Coordinates of C-alpha atoms in Angstrom, one line a residue:
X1 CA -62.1 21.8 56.9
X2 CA -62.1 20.0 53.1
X3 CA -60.6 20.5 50.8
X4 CA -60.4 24.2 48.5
X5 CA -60.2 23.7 44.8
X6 CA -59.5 26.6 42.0
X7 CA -58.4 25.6 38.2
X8 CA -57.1 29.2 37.6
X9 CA -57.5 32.4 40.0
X10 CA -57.1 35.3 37.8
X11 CA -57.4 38.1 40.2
X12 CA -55.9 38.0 43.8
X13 CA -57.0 35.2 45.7
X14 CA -57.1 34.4 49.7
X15 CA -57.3 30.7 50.6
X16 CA -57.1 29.2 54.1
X17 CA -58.3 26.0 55.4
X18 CA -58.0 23.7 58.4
X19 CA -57.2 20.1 57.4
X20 CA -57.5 19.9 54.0
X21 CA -55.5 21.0 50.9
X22 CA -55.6 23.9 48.8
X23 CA -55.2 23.1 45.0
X24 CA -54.6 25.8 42.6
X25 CA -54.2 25.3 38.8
X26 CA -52.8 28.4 37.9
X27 CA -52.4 31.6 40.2
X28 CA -52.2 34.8 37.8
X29 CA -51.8 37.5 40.3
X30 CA -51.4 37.9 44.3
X31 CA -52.3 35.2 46.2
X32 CA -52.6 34.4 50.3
X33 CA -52.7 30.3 51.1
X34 CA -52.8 29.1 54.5
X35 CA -53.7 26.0 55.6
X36 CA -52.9 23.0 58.2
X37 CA -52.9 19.5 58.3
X38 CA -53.5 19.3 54.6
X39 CA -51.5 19.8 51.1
X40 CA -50.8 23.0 49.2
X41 CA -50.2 22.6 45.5
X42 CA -50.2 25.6 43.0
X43 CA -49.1 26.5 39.8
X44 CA -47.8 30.1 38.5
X45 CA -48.6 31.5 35.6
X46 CA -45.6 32.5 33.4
X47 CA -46.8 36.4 33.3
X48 CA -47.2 36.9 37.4
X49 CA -45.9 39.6 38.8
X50 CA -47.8 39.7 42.0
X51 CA -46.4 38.0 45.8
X52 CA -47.7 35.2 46.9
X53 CA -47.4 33.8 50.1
X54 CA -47.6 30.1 51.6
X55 CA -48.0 29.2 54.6
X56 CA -48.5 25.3 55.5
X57 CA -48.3 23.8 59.1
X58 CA -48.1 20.0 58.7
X59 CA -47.9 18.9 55.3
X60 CA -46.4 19.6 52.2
X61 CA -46.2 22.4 49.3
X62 CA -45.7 21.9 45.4
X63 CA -45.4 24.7 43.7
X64 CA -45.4 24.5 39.6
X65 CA -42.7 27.3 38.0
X66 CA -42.4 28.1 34.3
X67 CA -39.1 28.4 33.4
X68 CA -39.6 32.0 32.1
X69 CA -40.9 33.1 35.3
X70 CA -39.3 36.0 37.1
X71 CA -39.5 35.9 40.5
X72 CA -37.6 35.9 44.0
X73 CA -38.8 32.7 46.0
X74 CA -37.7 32.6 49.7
X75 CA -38.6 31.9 53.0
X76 CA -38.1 28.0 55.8
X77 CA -39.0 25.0 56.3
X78 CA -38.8 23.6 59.3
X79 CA -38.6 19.7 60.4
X80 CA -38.0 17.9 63.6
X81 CA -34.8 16.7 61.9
X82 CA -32.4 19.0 64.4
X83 CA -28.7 18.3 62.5
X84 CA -27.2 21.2 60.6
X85 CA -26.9 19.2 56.9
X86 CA -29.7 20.1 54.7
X87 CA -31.5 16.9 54.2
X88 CA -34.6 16.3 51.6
X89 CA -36.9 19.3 53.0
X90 CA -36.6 21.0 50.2
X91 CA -36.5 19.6 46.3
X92 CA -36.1 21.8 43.3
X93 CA -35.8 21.4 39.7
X94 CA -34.2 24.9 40.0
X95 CA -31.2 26.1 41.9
X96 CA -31.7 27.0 45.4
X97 CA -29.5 28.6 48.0
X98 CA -29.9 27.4 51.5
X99 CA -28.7 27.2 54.6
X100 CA -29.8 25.0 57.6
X101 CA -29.7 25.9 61.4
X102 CA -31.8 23.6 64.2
X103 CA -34.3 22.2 62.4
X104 CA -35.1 25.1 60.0
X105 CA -33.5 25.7 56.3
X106 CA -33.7 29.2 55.1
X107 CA -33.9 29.1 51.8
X108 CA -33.7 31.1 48.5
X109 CA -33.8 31.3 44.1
X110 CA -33.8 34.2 42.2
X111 CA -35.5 33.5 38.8
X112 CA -34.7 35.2 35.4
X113 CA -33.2 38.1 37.7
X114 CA -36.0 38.4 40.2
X115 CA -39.6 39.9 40.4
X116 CA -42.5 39.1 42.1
X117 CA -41.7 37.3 45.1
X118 CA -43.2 34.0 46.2
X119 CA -43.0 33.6 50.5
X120 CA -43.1 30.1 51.5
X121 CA -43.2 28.9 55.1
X122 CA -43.6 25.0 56.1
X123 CA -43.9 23.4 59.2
X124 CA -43.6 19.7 59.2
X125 CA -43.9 19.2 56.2
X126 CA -41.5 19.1 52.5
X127 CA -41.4 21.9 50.0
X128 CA -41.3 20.5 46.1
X129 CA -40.6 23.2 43.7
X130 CA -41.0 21.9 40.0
X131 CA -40.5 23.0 36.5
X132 CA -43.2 23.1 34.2
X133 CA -43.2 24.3 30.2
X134 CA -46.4 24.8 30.3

């Protein structure tokens, strides 16, 4: 429970917590977040190559991309919102293909041809997926 803090995680990294967020700077290699009732956000460092894999159960994920990344990012959300439209579960300053079925949107972006791929899995909960120059 609380909250789990890291500014940069150079090698891999294993994070879980039960209500409270996980807060990550800048990931650099593999990484495993789980958490529920609480907030993932994470940065990627332009130069990863390892996977990384989120999953959240009730509440949301930011996840901070360099545009010079190359990765494969994939994986659902799912709401209670049960229509067939994708709706705002998912926003991205990148392209994203996605398709929504009963309450879950499978979802995908290829970056700079693919690499390293980043799993993402939300329950309840909104995935942002930003740009960053940094």
């Amino acid at each position: 429970m609380g909250l789990s803090w890291v500014d940069a995680a150079i090698g891999k990294i294993n994070a879980k917590t039960s209500a409270g967020e996980v807060l990550i700077g800048l990931v650099h290699s593999d990484a495993i977040i789980k958490t529920s009732a609480g907030e993932v956000e994470i940065g990627v460092a332009a130069t990863n190559t390892g996977k990384i894999n989120i999953q959240n159960s009730s509440g949301d994920v930011e996840i901070r991309i360099p545009p010079t990344l190359k990765s494969t990012i994939k994986g659902t959300v799912t709401s209670f919102d049960w229509g067939d439209l994708v709706g705002d579960e998912i926003k991205s300053d990148y392209l994203v293909a996605s398709k929504k079925s009963g309450g879950k949107v499978n979802f995908s972006c290829v970056l700079n041809g693919g690499g390293g791929i980043i799993d993402i899995n939300v329950s309840m909960g909104e995935l942002r997926i930003k740009k960053v120059l940094k």
